[in-house]
Coordinates of C-alpha atoms in Angstrom, one line a residue:
M1206 CA -10.4 -30.4 1.6
I1207 CA -10.3 -27.1 -0.4
S1208 CA -8.2 -25.9 -3.5
T1209 CA -8.7 -23.8 -5.9
V1210 CA -8.3 -24.9 -9.2
R1211 CA -11.3 -25.4 -11.0
P1212 CA -13.1 -28.7 -11.7
N1213 CA -14.5 -29.5 -15.4
Q1214 CA -18.1 -28.6 -14.3
E1215 CA -17.2 -25.0 -13.7
E1216 CA -14.6 -25.1 -17.3
G1217 CA -17.6 -22.9 -19.0
R1218 CA -18.1 -20.2 -17.0
Q1219 CA -14.4 -19.6 -16.1
A1220 CA -14.4 -19.0 -19.9
L1221 CA -16.8 -16.8 -19.7
T1222 CA -15.7 -14.4 -17.3
R1223 CA -12.2 -14.8 -18.5
K1224 CA -13.5 -13.2 -22.2
A1225 CA -15.0 -10.8 -20.4
F1226 CA -12.3 -9.4 -18.2
T1227 CA -10.2 -9.6 -22.0
L1228 CA -12.7 -7.6 -23.5
I1229 CA -13.0 -4.7 -20.4
G1230 CA -9.3 -4.7 -20.2
L1231 CA -8.9 -4.0 -24.0
L1232 CA -11.7 -2.1 -23.8
M1233 CA -9.4 1.1 -21.1
L1234 CA -7.3 0.5 -23.1
I1235 CA -8.8 2.1 -25.3
C1236 CA -10.3 4.4 -24.2
A1237 CA -7.2 5.4 -22.5
T1238 CA -5.2 5.9 -25.5
S1239 CA -7.4 6.8 -28.3
L1240 CA -6.3 10.3 -27.9
C1241 CA -3.2 10.0 -26.8
A1242 CA -0.2 7.7 -27.8
F1243 CA 2.0 8.9 -24.5
A1244 CA 0.6 10.4 -21.6
Q1245 CA 1.0 10.0 -18.0
S1246 CA -1.3 9.2 -15.0
E1247 CA 0.4 11.3 -11.3
S1248 CA -1.8 9.0 -9.0
G1249 CA -2.4 9.7 -5.7
S1250 CA -3.3 13.6 -6.8
A1251 CA -4.3 17.2 -5.3
A1252 CA -6.5 19.8 -6.7
I1253 CA -6.8 24.0 -6.4
E1254 CA -9.5 25.6 -6.9
G1255 CA -10.9 29.4 -6.7
A1256 CA -12.7 31.9 -7.4
I1257 CA -11.7 35.4 -9.6
T1258 CA -13.1 38.8 -8.3
D1259 CA -12.3 42.3 -9.0
Q1260 CA -12.1 45.3 -6.1
N1261 CA -15.8 45.3 -5.5
S1262 CA -16.1 41.3 -4.7
Q1263 CA -17.7 40.6 -8.5
A1264 CA -17.0 37.9 -10.7
I1265 CA -14.9 37.6 -13.3
N1266 CA -15.8 35.8 -16.4
G1267 CA -13.2 34.5 -19.3
A1268 CA -10.1 34.9 -16.2
T1269 CA -6.6 32.8 -17.5
V1270 CA -5.8 31.2 -14.5
T1271 CA -1.9 29.5 -15.2
I1272 CA -1.3 26.9 -13.1
R1273 CA 3.3 26.2 -12.9
N1274 CA 4.6 23.6 -11.2
L1275 CA 8.3 25.3 -9.8
E1276 CA 9.8 22.2 -9.7
T1277 CA 9.0 20.9 -13.4
G1278 CA 7.6 23.5 -15.1
Y1279 CA 4.4 21.9 -15.9
A1280 CA 1.3 24.4 -16.6
R1281 CA -1.9 24.5 -16.7
K1282 CA -3.8 26.9 -18.0
L1283 CA -8.1 27.1 -17.4
V1284 CA -10.5 30.0 -17.7
T1285 CA -13.0 31.3 -15.0
N1286 CA -16.9 30.8 -16.3
A1287 CA -19.8 32.7 -15.5
R1288 CA -19.0 33.0 -11.2
G1289 CA -14.6 33.5 -12.0
E1290 CA -14.6 30.0 -10.2
F1291 CA -11.4 27.3 -12.2
I1292 CA -10.5 24.0 -10.9
A1293 CA -7.6 22.5 -11.3
S1294 CA -8.4 18.9 -10.4
V1295 CA -5.8 15.2 -10.4
M1296 CA -2.9 17.6 -10.6
P1297 CA 0.6 16.8 -9.2
V1298 CA 1.7 16.7 -5.8
G1299 CA 4.6 19.7 -5.5
T1300 CA 5.3 23.6 -5.2
Y1301 CA 3.6 25.8 -7.8
A1302 CA 3.0 28.9 -8.9
I1303 CA 0.1 31.0 -10.2
E1304 CA -1.5 33.7 -12.7
V1305 CA -4.6 35.1 -13.7
T1306 CA -4.3 38.0 -16.6
A1307 CA -8.0 39.6 -17.0
S1308 CA -8.6 42.5 -19.9
G1309 CA -8.9 46.1 -18.9
F1310 CA -6.9 43.8 -14.5
T1311 CA -3.9 43.9 -13.6
T1312 CA -2.3 40.6 -13.3
A1313 CA -2.1 38.8 -9.8
K1314 CA 0.3 36.1 -8.9
R1315 CA 0.1 33.5 -6.1
E1316 CA 4.0 31.6 -5.3
R1317 CA 4.7 28.7 -3.5
I1318 CA 1.6 28.1 -2.7
T1319 CA 1.7 23.5 -2.0
L1320 CA -0.2 21.5 -2.9
T1321 CA -0.4 17.4 -0.6
V1322 CA -1.7 14.2 -1.7
G1323 CA -5.7 14.1 -1.7
N1324 CA -5.4 18.0 -0.4
T1325 CA -7.9 20.5 -2.6
E1326 CA -6.1 23.9 -1.7
T1327 CA -8.7 26.6 -2.4
V1328 CA -7.3 30.1 -3.9
N1329 CA -9.3 33.4 -3.9
L1330 CA -7.5 36.3 -5.7
S1331 CA -8.8 39.7 -6.6
L1332 CA -7.7 41.5 -9.0
T1333 CA -7.4 45.3 -9.6
L1334 CA -8.1 47.4 -12.4
A1335 CA -5.2 47.9 -14.7
S1336 CA -4.8 52.1 -14.3
L1337 CA -4.5 51.8 -10.7
S1338 CA -2.1 49.4 -10.4
E1339 CA 0.3 47.0 -13.0
Q1340 CA 0.9 43.8 -10.6
V1341 CA -0.2 41.9 -7.4
L1342 CA 2.1 39.6 -5.9
I1343 CA 1.3 37.8 -3.7
T1344 CA 3.9 34.8 -1.8
S1345 CA 2.2 32.7 1.1
D1346 CA 3.6 29.6 2.1
Q1347 CA 0.1 29.6 4.5
T1348 CA -1.2 26.0 5.3
T1349 CA -5.2 26.4 5.4
L1350 CA -7.2 23.5 6.1
D1351 CA -9.4 21.4 3.3
T1352 CA -12.3 22.7 3.2
E1353 CA -14.2 20.0 1.0
E1354 CA -13.0 17.2 1.9
G1355 CA -15.9 15.6 4.3
A1356 CA -13.3 12.3 5.0
T1357 CA -10.6 12.1 8.2
G1358 CA -6.7 12.1 8.1
T1359 CA -3.5 12.9 7.9
T1360 CA -0.5 13.8 6.4
I1361 CA 2.8 13.0 6.5
G1362 CA 4.9 14.8 4.7
P1363 CA 8.2 15.1 3.6
R1364 CA 10.6 17.3 6.2
S1365 CA 8.7 14.1 8.2
I1366 CA 10.0 11.4 6.1
T1367 CA 13.4 12.7 5.7
D1368 CA 13.9 13.9 9.3
L1369 CA 12.7 11.7 11.8
P1370 CA 14.7 8.8 12.5
I1371 CA 12.9 4.7 11.4
R1372 CA 15.6 1.9 12.0
G1373 CA 14.1 -1.1 9.8
R1374 CA 13.7 2.7 7.2
N1375 CA 10.2 1.0 6.5
F1376 CA 7.6 3.7 6.0
T1377 CA 4.9 2.5 6.9
D1378 CA 6.4 2.2 10.6
L1379 CA 5.5 6.2 10.2
I1380 CA 2.1 5.8 9.8
Q1381 CA 1.8 4.8 13.8
L1382 CA 2.6 8.0 14.6
T1383 CA -1.3 9.7 12.8
P1384 CA -4.2 9.8 15.2
G1385 CA -6.3 6.6 15.6
I1386 CA -3.6 4.1 14.1
V1387 CA -1.4 1.5 16.2
Q1388 CA 0.2 -2.2 14.7
D1389 CA -1.3 -5.1 14.6
S1390 CA 1.0 -7.1 18.0
D1391 CA -0.1 -10.6 15.5
R1392 CA 0.2 -9.9 11.5
K1393 CA 2.6 -6.6 12.6
G1394 CA -0.1 -4.2 9.6
L1395 CA -1.7 -1.2 10.3
V1396 CA -4.7 -1.5 12.4
I1397 CA -6.5 1.7 11.6
A1398 CA -8.8 3.3 13.4
G1399 CA -10.6 -0.3 15.3
Q1400 CA -10.3 -2.1 11.9
R1401 CA -8.6 -4.6 11.1
S1402 CA -5.4 -4.5 9.7
I1403 CA -6.2 -7.3 7.0
N1404 CA -9.0 -5.0 5.9
S1405 CA -6.9 -2.2 5.2
N1406 CA -5.5 -0.8 2.2
I1407 CA -2.4 0.4 1.0
A1408 CA -1.8 2.8 -2.5
L1409 CA 1.1 3.7 -4.2
D1410 CA 1.2 6.4 -6.7
G1411 CA -2.8 4.7 -7.0
A1412 CA -1.6 0.8 -7.8
D1413 CA -2.5 -1.2 -5.3
F1414 CA 0.2 -2.2 -3.0
N1415 CA -1.5 -4.6 -1.0
D1416 CA -0.3 -8.1 0.2
A1417 CA -2.2 -11.0 -1.7
L1418 CA -1.8 -12.9 0.4
Q1419 CA -3.2 -12.0 4.4
G1420 CA -3.2 -8.1 3.6
N1421 CA -0.8 -5.7 4.4
Q1422 CA 1.1 -3.9 2.4
R1423 CA 3.7 -6.3 -0.4
G1424 CA 5.5 -8.6 1.1
G1425 CA 4.1 -9.9 3.8
N1426 CA 3.5 -9.7 7.5
D1427 CA 7.2 -10.0 8.6
A1428 CA 9.6 -6.8 9.6
V1429 CA 11.0 -5.7 6.1
F1430 CA 11.1 -3.7 4.4
F1431 CA 9.3 -3.7 0.7
F1432 CA 10.1 -0.8 -0.5
P1433 CA 12.4 2.1 -0.2
Q1434 CA 12.4 5.4 2.4
T1435 CA 14.0 7.9 0.8
A1436 CA 11.4 7.1 -2.6
I1437 CA 8.8 8.2 -0.3
R1438 CA 7.4 12.0 -1.0
E1439 CA 4.8 12.1 1.1
F1440 CA 1.4 10.0 2.2
Q1441 CA -2.2 10.5 3.1
V1442 CA -3.3 8.6 5.7
V1443 CA -8.0 8.3 6.0
R1444 CA -8.8 7.1 8.7
S1445 CA -12.6 7.3 8.3
G1446 CA -14.8 8.5 5.4
V1447 CA -13.4 7.4 2.4
S1448 CA -14.7 7.7 -1.1
A1449 CA -16.2 5.6 -3.9
E1450 CA -13.7 5.8 -5.7
V1451 CA -12.0 3.7 -2.4
G1452 CA -12.1 0.2 -2.5
R1453 CA -11.3 -3.2 -1.1
T1454 CA -11.3 -1.5 2.1
G1455 CA -12.7 -2.3 6.0
G1456 CA -12.3 2.2 5.7
G1457 CA -9.1 2.8 6.2
F1458 CA -6.9 4.0 3.1
V1459 CA -3.2 5.1 3.3
N1460 CA -2.5 7.1 0.1
A1461 CA 1.4 7.1 -0.8
V1462 CA 3.1 9.4 -3.1
T1463 CA 6.7 8.1 -5.0
K1464 CA 9.5 11.2 -5.3
S1465 CA 10.1 12.1 -9.0
G1466 CA 12.6 13.8 -11.0
T1467 CA 12.5 18.0 -11.2
N1468 CA 14.6 20.3 -13.5
E1469 CA 17.3 20.6 -10.8
F1470 CA 19.2 17.7 -9.3
H1471 CA 19.1 16.2 -6.3
G1472 CA 20.7 13.7 -4.6
E1473 CA 20.8 11.9 -0.4
A1474 CA 23.2 9.4 0.6
F1475 CA 22.7 7.9 4.2
Y1476 CA 24.6 5.3 6.5
L1477 CA 23.5 3.8 9.8
N1478 CA 25.7 2.0 12.1
R1479 CA 24.6 0.0 15.4
N1480 CA 27.4 -2.8 16.2
P1481 CA 27.5 -4.0 20.0
N1482 CA 29.2 -1.1 22.0
L1483 CA 26.5 1.0 21.2
T1484 CA 23.9 -2.2 22.4
S1485 CA 22.9 -2.4 26.3
P1486 CA 22.1 -5.6 27.9
D1487 CA 19.0 -7.1 27.8
A1488 CA 16.8 -7.6 31.0
F1489 CA 18.7 -10.8 31.7
E1490 CA 21.9 -9.4 31.7
N1491 CA 23.1 -10.9 28.2
K1492 CA 24.7 -8.6 26.1
G1493 CA 24.0 -8.6 22.9
N1494 CA 25.8 -9.3 19.9
N1495 CA 24.1 -7.1 17.5
Q1496 CA 25.0 -5.4 13.8
Q1497 CA 23.1 -3.1 11.5
N1498 CA 24.6 -2.0 8.9
Q1499 CA 22.2 0.2 6.6
F1500 CA 22.6 2.4 3.8
G1501 CA 20.8 4.1 0.6
G1502 CA 20.2 7.2 -1.7
S1503 CA 18.4 8.4 -4.8
I1504 CA 19.0 11.0 -7.3
G1505 CA 17.0 12.5 -9.8
G1506 CA 17.0 15.1 -11.9
P1507 CA 16.1 17.0 -15.5
I1508 CA 16.8 14.1 -18.6
K1509 CA 15.8 17.5 -20.4
K1510 CA 14.4 20.8 -18.9
D1511 CA 11.0 20.6 -18.6
R1512 CA 10.2 17.7 -20.4
A1513 CA 11.9 15.0 -18.9
F1514 CA 12.7 13.7 -16.1
F1515 CA 14.6 11.1 -14.1
F1516 CA 14.9 8.9 -10.2
I1517 CA 15.6 6.7 -8.6
G1518 CA 16.2 5.3 -4.9
A1519 CA 18.0 2.4 -2.7
E1520 CA 18.3 0.9 -0.5
Q1521 CA 19.8 -2.2 2.0
N1522 CA 20.4 -3.3 5.4
F1523 CA 22.1 -6.2 7.0
L1524 CA 20.7 -7.1 10.1
R1525 CA 21.5 -9.5 12.9
I1526 CA 20.3 -9.7 15.8
P1527 CA 21.1 -12.4 19.0
Y1528 CA 18.6 -14.1 21.1
F1529 CA 18.7 -16.8 23.2
V1530 CA 17.7 -19.9 23.9
R1531 CA 16.7 -21.6 27.4
F1532 CA 15.2 -25.0 28.3
A1533 CA 12.9 -24.6 31.3
T1534 CA 14.7 -26.1 34.7
P1535 CA 14.2 -29.4 34.9
A1536 CA 12.5 -31.7 38.3
A1537 CA 14.8 -33.0 40.8
G1538 CA 15.9 -36.2 39.9
L1539 CA 16.2 -35.5 36.3
T1540 CA 19.9 -35.1 33.8
V1541 CA 19.7 -33.7 30.7
P1542 CA 21.4 -35.1 28.6
A1543 CA 24.3 -33.4 27.4
D1544 CA 22.9 -33.1 23.2
I1545 CA 20.1 -31.6 24.4
A1546 CA 21.5 -29.3 27.3
N1547 CA 24.2 -28.7 25.1
L1548 CA 21.4 -26.9 22.5
Q1549 CA 20.5 -23.7 25.2
G1550 CA 23.1 -20.2 24.2
E1551 CA 23.3 -17.7 21.9
Q1552 CA 21.9 -18.0 18.1
Q1553 CA 21.7 -15.5 15.5
S1554 CA 19.2 -14.1 13.0
T1555 CA 19.3 -12.1 10.1
N1556 CA 17.4 -9.7 7.9
N1557 CA 19.0 -8.7 4.4
P1558 CA 16.3 -7.1 2.1
T1559 CA 17.1 -4.8 -0.7
A1560 CA 15.4 -2.6 -2.6
V1561 CA 15.3 -0.3 -5.5
F1562 CA 12.6 2.4 -6.5
A1563 CA 12.4 4.0 -10.7
R1564 CA 10.8 6.2 -12.0
T1565 CA 10.9 8.8 -15.2
D1566 CA 8.3 11.1 -15.6
F1567 CA 7.7 13.0 -19.7
I1568 CA 6.3 15.9 -20.1
I1569 CA 4.6 15.1 -23.4
S1570 CA 2.6 18.2 -23.6
Q1571 CA 0.8 21.0 -21.6
N1572 CA -2.5 17.9 -22.0
N1573 CA -0.7 14.7 -21.6
T1574 CA 2.0 13.9 -19.1
L1575 CA 3.7 9.7 -19.0
N1576 CA 4.8 8.3 -16.4
I1577 CA 6.3 4.6 -15.9
Q1578 CA 8.5 3.1 -12.4
Y1579 CA 10.3 0.3 -11.4
T1580 CA 10.6 -1.8 -7.7
F1581 CA 12.5 -4.7 -6.8
A1582 CA 12.6 -5.9 -3.4
R1583 CA 14.5 -9.0 -2.2
F1584 CA 15.3 -10.1 1.1
R1585 CA 16.9 -13.1 3.0
G1586 CA 16.6 -14.0 6.4
E1587 CA 18.6 -17.0 8.3
N1588 CA 16.8 -17.6 11.4
F1589 CA 14.0 -15.3 10.6
G1590 CA 11.2 -16.6 12.8
A1591 CA 12.7 -14.9 16.2
L1592 CA 13.0 -11.8 14.6
A1593 CA 9.4 -11.5 13.1
D1594 CA 8.4 -12.8 16.4
G1595 CA 10.7 -10.1 18.8
T1596 CA 11.5 -12.6 20.5
T1597 CA 14.8 -12.0 22.5
L1598 CA 14.8 -15.8 24.9
T1599 CA 12.5 -18.5 24.1
D1600 CA 13.0 -22.0 24.8
N1601 CA 13.0 -22.8 21.3
F1602 CA 16.3 -24.4 19.8
A1603 CA 17.0 -23.3 16.5
S1604 CA 16.9 -26.5 14.7
T1605 CA 12.3 -25.6 14.3
N1606 CA 13.8 -21.8 13.3
Y1607 CA 13.3 -21.1 9.4
E1608 CA 15.2 -19.2 6.6
A1609 CA 12.5 -17.2 4.4
A1610 CA 13.8 -15.8 0.6
N1611 CA 11.2 -13.4 -0.8
S1612 CA 11.7 -11.7 -4.1
S1613 CA 9.6 -9.1 -5.8
H1614 CA 9.3 -7.5 -9.6
G1615 CA 6.5 -4.0 -9.8
V1616 CA 5.8 -2.9 -13.5
K1617 CA 3.2 0.3 -13.1
L1618 CA 2.5 2.9 -15.9
G1619 CA 0.6 5.8 -15.8
L1620 CA -1.4 8.6 -17.5
V1621 CA -3.5 11.8 -18.0
T1622 CA -5.4 12.7 -20.7
V1623 CA -6.8 17.2 -20.4
F1624 CA -9.2 16.1 -22.7
D1625 CA -10.4 20.2 -22.1
A1626 CA -10.3 22.7 -19.1
R1627 CA -13.8 20.2 -18.2
T1628 CA -12.2 17.3 -19.0
I1629 CA -9.7 14.8 -17.5
N1630 CA -8.6 10.8 -17.7
E1631 CA -6.3 8.5 -15.3
F1632 CA -5.1 5.4 -16.5
R1633 CA -2.7 3.0 -14.2
A1634 CA -1.7 -0.1 -15.5
Q1635 CA -0.2 -2.7 -12.8
I1636 CA 2.2 -6.6 -13.3
A1637 CA 3.4 -7.0 -10.0
T1638 CA 5.1 -10.2 -8.6
D1639 CA 5.7 -11.6 -5.7
R1640 CA 7.3 -15.1 -4.5
R1641 CA 7.6 -16.1 -1.2
R1642 CA 9.5 -19.8 0.6
E1643 CA 10.1 -20.6 3.9
D1644 CA 12.3 -23.6 4.5
P1645 CA 12.8 -25.0 7.6
N1646 CA 16.7 -25.3 8.9
T1647 CA 16.6 -29.4 9.4
I1648 CA 14.4 -32.2 8.1
G1649 CA 12.2 -34.4 10.4
P1650 CA 9.6 -34.0 13.2
E1651 CA 9.2 -31.6 15.6
I1652 CA 9.6 -32.6 19.1
R1653 CA 7.4 -29.9 22.1
V1654 CA 8.4 -31.6 25.6
D1655 CA 5.8 -29.2 28.0
N1656 CA 7.2 -27.3 30.0
Y1657 CA 10.8 -28.0 29.3
G1658 CA 11.2 -26.8 25.1
R1659 CA 10.6 -27.3 21.6
F1660 CA 13.7 -29.3 19.5
G1661 CA 14.0 -31.3 16.3
N1662 CA 12.0 -29.6 12.6
S1663 CA 9.9 -26.7 12.2
S1664 CA 6.7 -28.1 12.0
S1665 CA 4.7 -25.6 10.3
R1666 CA 7.5 -25.4 7.6
P1667 CA 8.2 -25.4 4.3
R1668 CA 6.2 -22.8 3.1
R1669 CA 5.6 -21.3 0.0
F1670 CA 3.4 -18.5 -2.1
E1671 CA 4.3 -17.0 -5.7
T1672 CA 1.5 -14.4 -6.8
E1673 CA 1.3 -12.3 -9.4
R1674 CA -1.3 -9.3 -9.9
Y1675 CA -2.8 -7.9 -13.6
Q1676 CA -4.1 -4.4 -12.6
L1677 CA -5.9 -2.0 -14.8
S1678 CA -7.4 1.0 -13.5
D1679 CA -8.7 4.5 -15.6
N1680 CA -10.8 7.1 -13.4
L1681 CA -12.8 10.2 -15.4
S1682 CA -12.9 13.8 -14.1
L1683 CA -15.9 16.1 -15.1
N1684 CA -16.3 19.5 -13.5
T1685 CA -19.5 21.6 -14.9
G1686 CA -18.6 24.6 -12.5
A1687 CA -21.5 24.1 -9.6
H1688 CA -20.7 19.6 -9.4
R1689 CA -17.3 18.1 -9.8
L1690 CA -18.6 14.7 -11.0
R1691 CA -15.8 11.5 -11.2
F1692 CA -16.7 7.6 -13.0
G1693 CA -13.5 4.8 -12.8
V1694 CA -13.4 1.8 -13.3
D1695 CA -11.2 -1.1 -11.8
M1696 CA -10.1 -4.2 -12.6
N1697 CA -7.4 -6.4 -10.2
I1698 CA -6.1 -10.1 -11.8
N1699 CA -4.8 -12.1 -8.8
D1700 CA -2.6 -15.7 -10.4
F1701 CA -1.0 -17.7 -7.3
T1702 CA 0.6 -20.5 -6.1
A1703 CA 0.5 -21.0 -2.3
Q1704 CA 1.0 -24.4 -0.6
R1705 CA 0.7 -24.6 3.5
Q1706 CA 0.1 -27.7 4.7
P1707 CA 2.1 -28.0 8.1
D1708 CA 2.8 -31.1 10.2
F1709 CA 3.7 -33.2 6.9
L1710 CA 6.7 -35.0 9.1
G1711 CA 5.0 -35.5 12.0
T1712 CA 5.3 -33.2 15.4
W1713 CA 5.0 -35.1 18.8
R1714 CA 4.2 -34.6 21.7
F1715 CA 5.5 -34.9 25.3
S1716 CA 3.8 -34.2 28.5
S1717 CA 6.5 -33.8 30.7
L1718 CA 11.0 -34.1 30.7
A1719 CA 10.2 -37.7 31.9
D1720 CA 8.4 -38.7 29.3
F1721 CA 10.6 -37.8 26.5
L1722 CA 13.4 -39.2 28.1
N1723 CA 11.4 -42.5 28.3
G1724 CA 10.4 -42.5 25.3
I1725 CA 6.8 -42.0 26.2
P1726 CA 5.1 -39.6 23.7
R1727 CA 1.2 -37.7 24.7
R1728 CA 0.6 -37.4 20.9
L1729 CA 1.3 -37.7 16.5
T1730 CA 0.3 -34.9 14.4
Q1731 CA 0.7 -35.2 10.9
T1732 CA -0.2 -34.6 7.8
V1733 CA -1.3 -37.7 5.7
V1734 CA -1.5 -36.4 2.2
L1735 CA -4.3 -38.4 0.2
F1736 CA -4.0 -36.9 -2.5
P1737 CA -1.3 -34.8 -4.3
E1738 CA -2.6 -32.2 -6.4
L1739 CA -3.9 -30.4 -3.3
I1740 CA -0.7 -29.7 -1.5
V1741 CA 0.4 -27.0 -3.5
A1742 CA -3.3 -24.5 -4.5
K1743 CA -3.3 -22.8 -7.9
G1744 CA -6.4 -20.3 -8.3
S1745 CA -6.9 -16.7 -10.1
Q1746 CA -9.0 -14.6 -8.0
K1747 CA -10.5 -11.7 -10.3
E1748 CA -12.1 -8.3 -9.3
L1749 CA -13.7 -6.2 -10.8
A1750 CA -14.5 -2.3 -9.7
F1751 CA -16.8 0.9 -10.8
F1752 CA -18.2 4.0 -8.9
A1753 CA -19.5 7.8 -9.5
Q1754 CA -19.7 10.4 -7.4
D1755 CA -20.5 14.1 -7.4
R1756 CA -19.6 16.7 -5.1
V1757 CA -21.5 19.9 -4.8
K1758 CA -21.1 23.4 -3.4
L1759 CA -24.4 23.8 -1.5
S1760 CA -23.0 27.6 -0.1
S1761 CA -19.9 28.8 0.1
S1762 CA -18.7 26.8 3.3
L1763 CA -20.6 23.7 2.9
T1764 CA -19.5 21.2 -0.2
L1765 CA -21.5 17.8 -0.2
T1766 CA -19.4 14.6 -1.5
A1767 CA -22.0 11.8 -2.2
G1768 CA -20.6 8.9 -4.4
L1769 CA -21.5 4.7 -5.2
R1770 CA -18.9 2.1 -5.5
W1771 CA -20.1 -1.4 -7.1
E1772 CA -17.2 -4.1 -6.3
G1773 CA -17.5 -8.1 -7.6
Q1774 CA -15.4 -10.8 -6.5
W1775 CA -14.6 -14.5 -8.6
N1776 CA -13.0 -16.4 -6.5
P1777 CA -10.8 -20.1 -7.7
Q1778 CA -13.2 -23.1 -7.1
P1779 CA -12.1 -26.3 -5.5
V1780 CA -10.7 -29.2 -7.5
R1781 CA -11.8 -32.3 -5.4
P1782 CA -14.8 -31.2 -3.3
N1783 CA -16.1 -33.0 -0.7
P1784 CA -19.6 -33.9 -2.3
A1785 CA -20.5 -34.8 2.0
L1786 CA -19.9 -31.4 2.2
R1787 CA -21.2 -28.6 0.5
E1788 CA -19.1 -26.0 1.9
T1789 CA -16.3 -27.9 -0.3
T1790 CA -18.6 -28.0 -3.7
F1791 CA -18.7 -23.8 -4.1
I1792 CA -17.1 -20.8 -3.0
P1793 CA -19.3 -18.1 -4.0
N1794 CA -18.6 -15.1 -5.8
D1795 CA -19.2 -11.7 -4.1
L1796 CA -21.0 -9.7 -7.0
K1797 CA -23.3 -7.4 -4.8
M1798 CA -20.9 -4.8 -3.2
W1799 CA -23.4 -2.2 -2.9
Q1800 CA -21.2 0.8 -1.2
P1801 CA -22.6 3.5 -1.0
R1802 CA -21.0 7.0 0.5
L1803 CA -21.3 10.3 1.7
G1804 CA -19.8 13.1 2.8
L1805 CA -20.2 16.5 4.6
A1806 CA -17.3 19.7 4.6
W1807 CA -18.8 22.5 6.9
D1808 CA -16.2 26.5 6.7
A1809 CA -16.9 27.3 9.3
G1810 CA -16.3 30.9 9.5
N1811 CA -15.8 30.9 6.1
K1812 CA -12.7 31.5 6.5
G1813 CA -9.7 27.9 6.0
R1814 CA -9.2 27.9 9.5
T1815 CA -12.2 26.0 11.4
V1816 CA -13.5 22.3 9.3
V1817 CA -16.6 19.9 10.4
R1818 CA -16.6 17.6 8.6
L1819 CA -19.3 14.7 8.5
S1820 CA -18.9 10.7 6.8
A1821 CA -21.3 7.9 6.5
G1822 CA -20.8 5.5 4.0
C1823 CA -20.8 1.1 3.5
T1824 CA -17.1 -0.1 2.4
A1825 CA -16.4 -4.2 1.9
H1826 CA -13.3 -6.2 1.7
A1827 CA -12.4 -8.5 -0.3
R1828 CA -11.7 -12.0 0.7
L1829 CA -8.3 -12.7 1.3
R1830 CA -6.3 -15.7 -1.4
C1831 CA -4.7 -17.5 2.1
S1832 CA -8.6 -18.8 2.6
S1833 CA -8.1 -20.3 -0.9
C1834 CA -4.5 -22.4 0.1
A1835 CA -5.2 -26.6 -0.3
V1836 CA -5.8 -28.7 2.6
S1837 CA -4.7 -31.8 2.8
P1838 CA -6.0 -34.2 6.1
T1839 CA -4.3 -33.9 9.3
T1840 CA -3.7 -37.3 11.2
I1841 CA -3.7 -37.1 15.1
W1842 CA -2.6 -40.0 17.5

């Protein structure tokens, strides 16, 4: 028997843990806000680097580099070092222009440089003497490879997200277009490079977007979108070689970035209809009564030009899919009662999710930006078990099915503070809730007749799961010229309540239809509640992580990235342990998750066209909350 309310003997230890986490959270908040009361973290960011030289390929020291976002007007100014190099890290994704000025030289410009999530764009410019020319203007849309990243991955950009048709409009379906990614047939999650789907990690603008119960994206494993696709700008899928900044994963990582408002108003609207006239019969010549109406849209624009922006996106889906109940043919001589035979035929399952996203961005100054986001999702589905399993033909009557209802809210605040040209700080804070319930269609025992069918109640329902996530993270970037250092801390707290015991009302099993008609059961399985406090599991799981990373150019074509990450996990404890079973008395905390990471990138030919990547390291995934749910004794007769 395992529950997640802590026993009295653990109260002192848990009180100390709570105080430690509170202190760490306060220190992170003070560090993030002491230099700027308002700022923004544009997590899921990118970077620009390069070198400025003269006509003789000699470095120009002290050149001024201005990098300007063409969509929002946000600009950052840098000065080249003695080697003529500059680096702008933690840049919002988007389209940029670069202008370079230096005393005695012409002004050089490079326009339309596209930064994508997680990548570093290299821009090298050569200046000519002022006596020879007035200005050098370079316009380029050429896409070059990231020549410094040791990880392997793929970026899905705005055009693919907008143009590719996805039924259901769940943006995570697009991830399967990248190499080495498939969908888990059981949990419906993402299998990245062969690892279990529950061991992947999904981040939305740098904030945790994972399901606290069973892994995968927030909202659970069901075939329901929990975020509007119209609000996704782009995302990056890392298959291997994640940096020390990324944790809670077996190696795979999805880094999604949302859309934001710009200096121009932009919007879109869509409507999708699928009805029976557009649906062919299934393999058994059953004419389906499918009906889908999905619609939504988004709009974004300026609140104040070059200073404040907004974006809102929303989607609604009404989906009705039939499935057919067909019992096995009874043995010769058996007469099936009409009330049982009449349970066969067409049934309807529904999937009606709603998803909303809103975001505001503020450019407080050249050195400080602020971002606030809100997400909302709601879902209701009747006979949802058949739809979630992809079933079109079954021997389970609708009474064994269930109604599902989920809802989720999330608020995220992010800030970026540029202390100077070398030092940048990112801070993120998130509060998210998830509420789920699954209620059986009927109340009573479940009847299972071997080689015939199932009817009665759903033995595995009802179910409840509620969670609140509190997350604080802070990353500091320090560019010293030869070294690009990055340090960070991440704190995640998940408070949860769960009820998932099966067979409260029992499951009767019969070996054949004849035994059922004669009232001869083979077995009865029923959960017996000995301790009422074990029916509902309540607890809190706390996670803390630190990392340090250095990226250094060993040569003009070879880049080394090395880092170390530590993660600790404090687990909930049993409320009523069984002294006879040592395993039930204590769930050990995991405080030894040391994870070294190493990556190498070689720019073969030094032209940015062919890159060889090598990575190695250790990763660790947190124990999921579902393993802490309460378990009551089950009696088998």
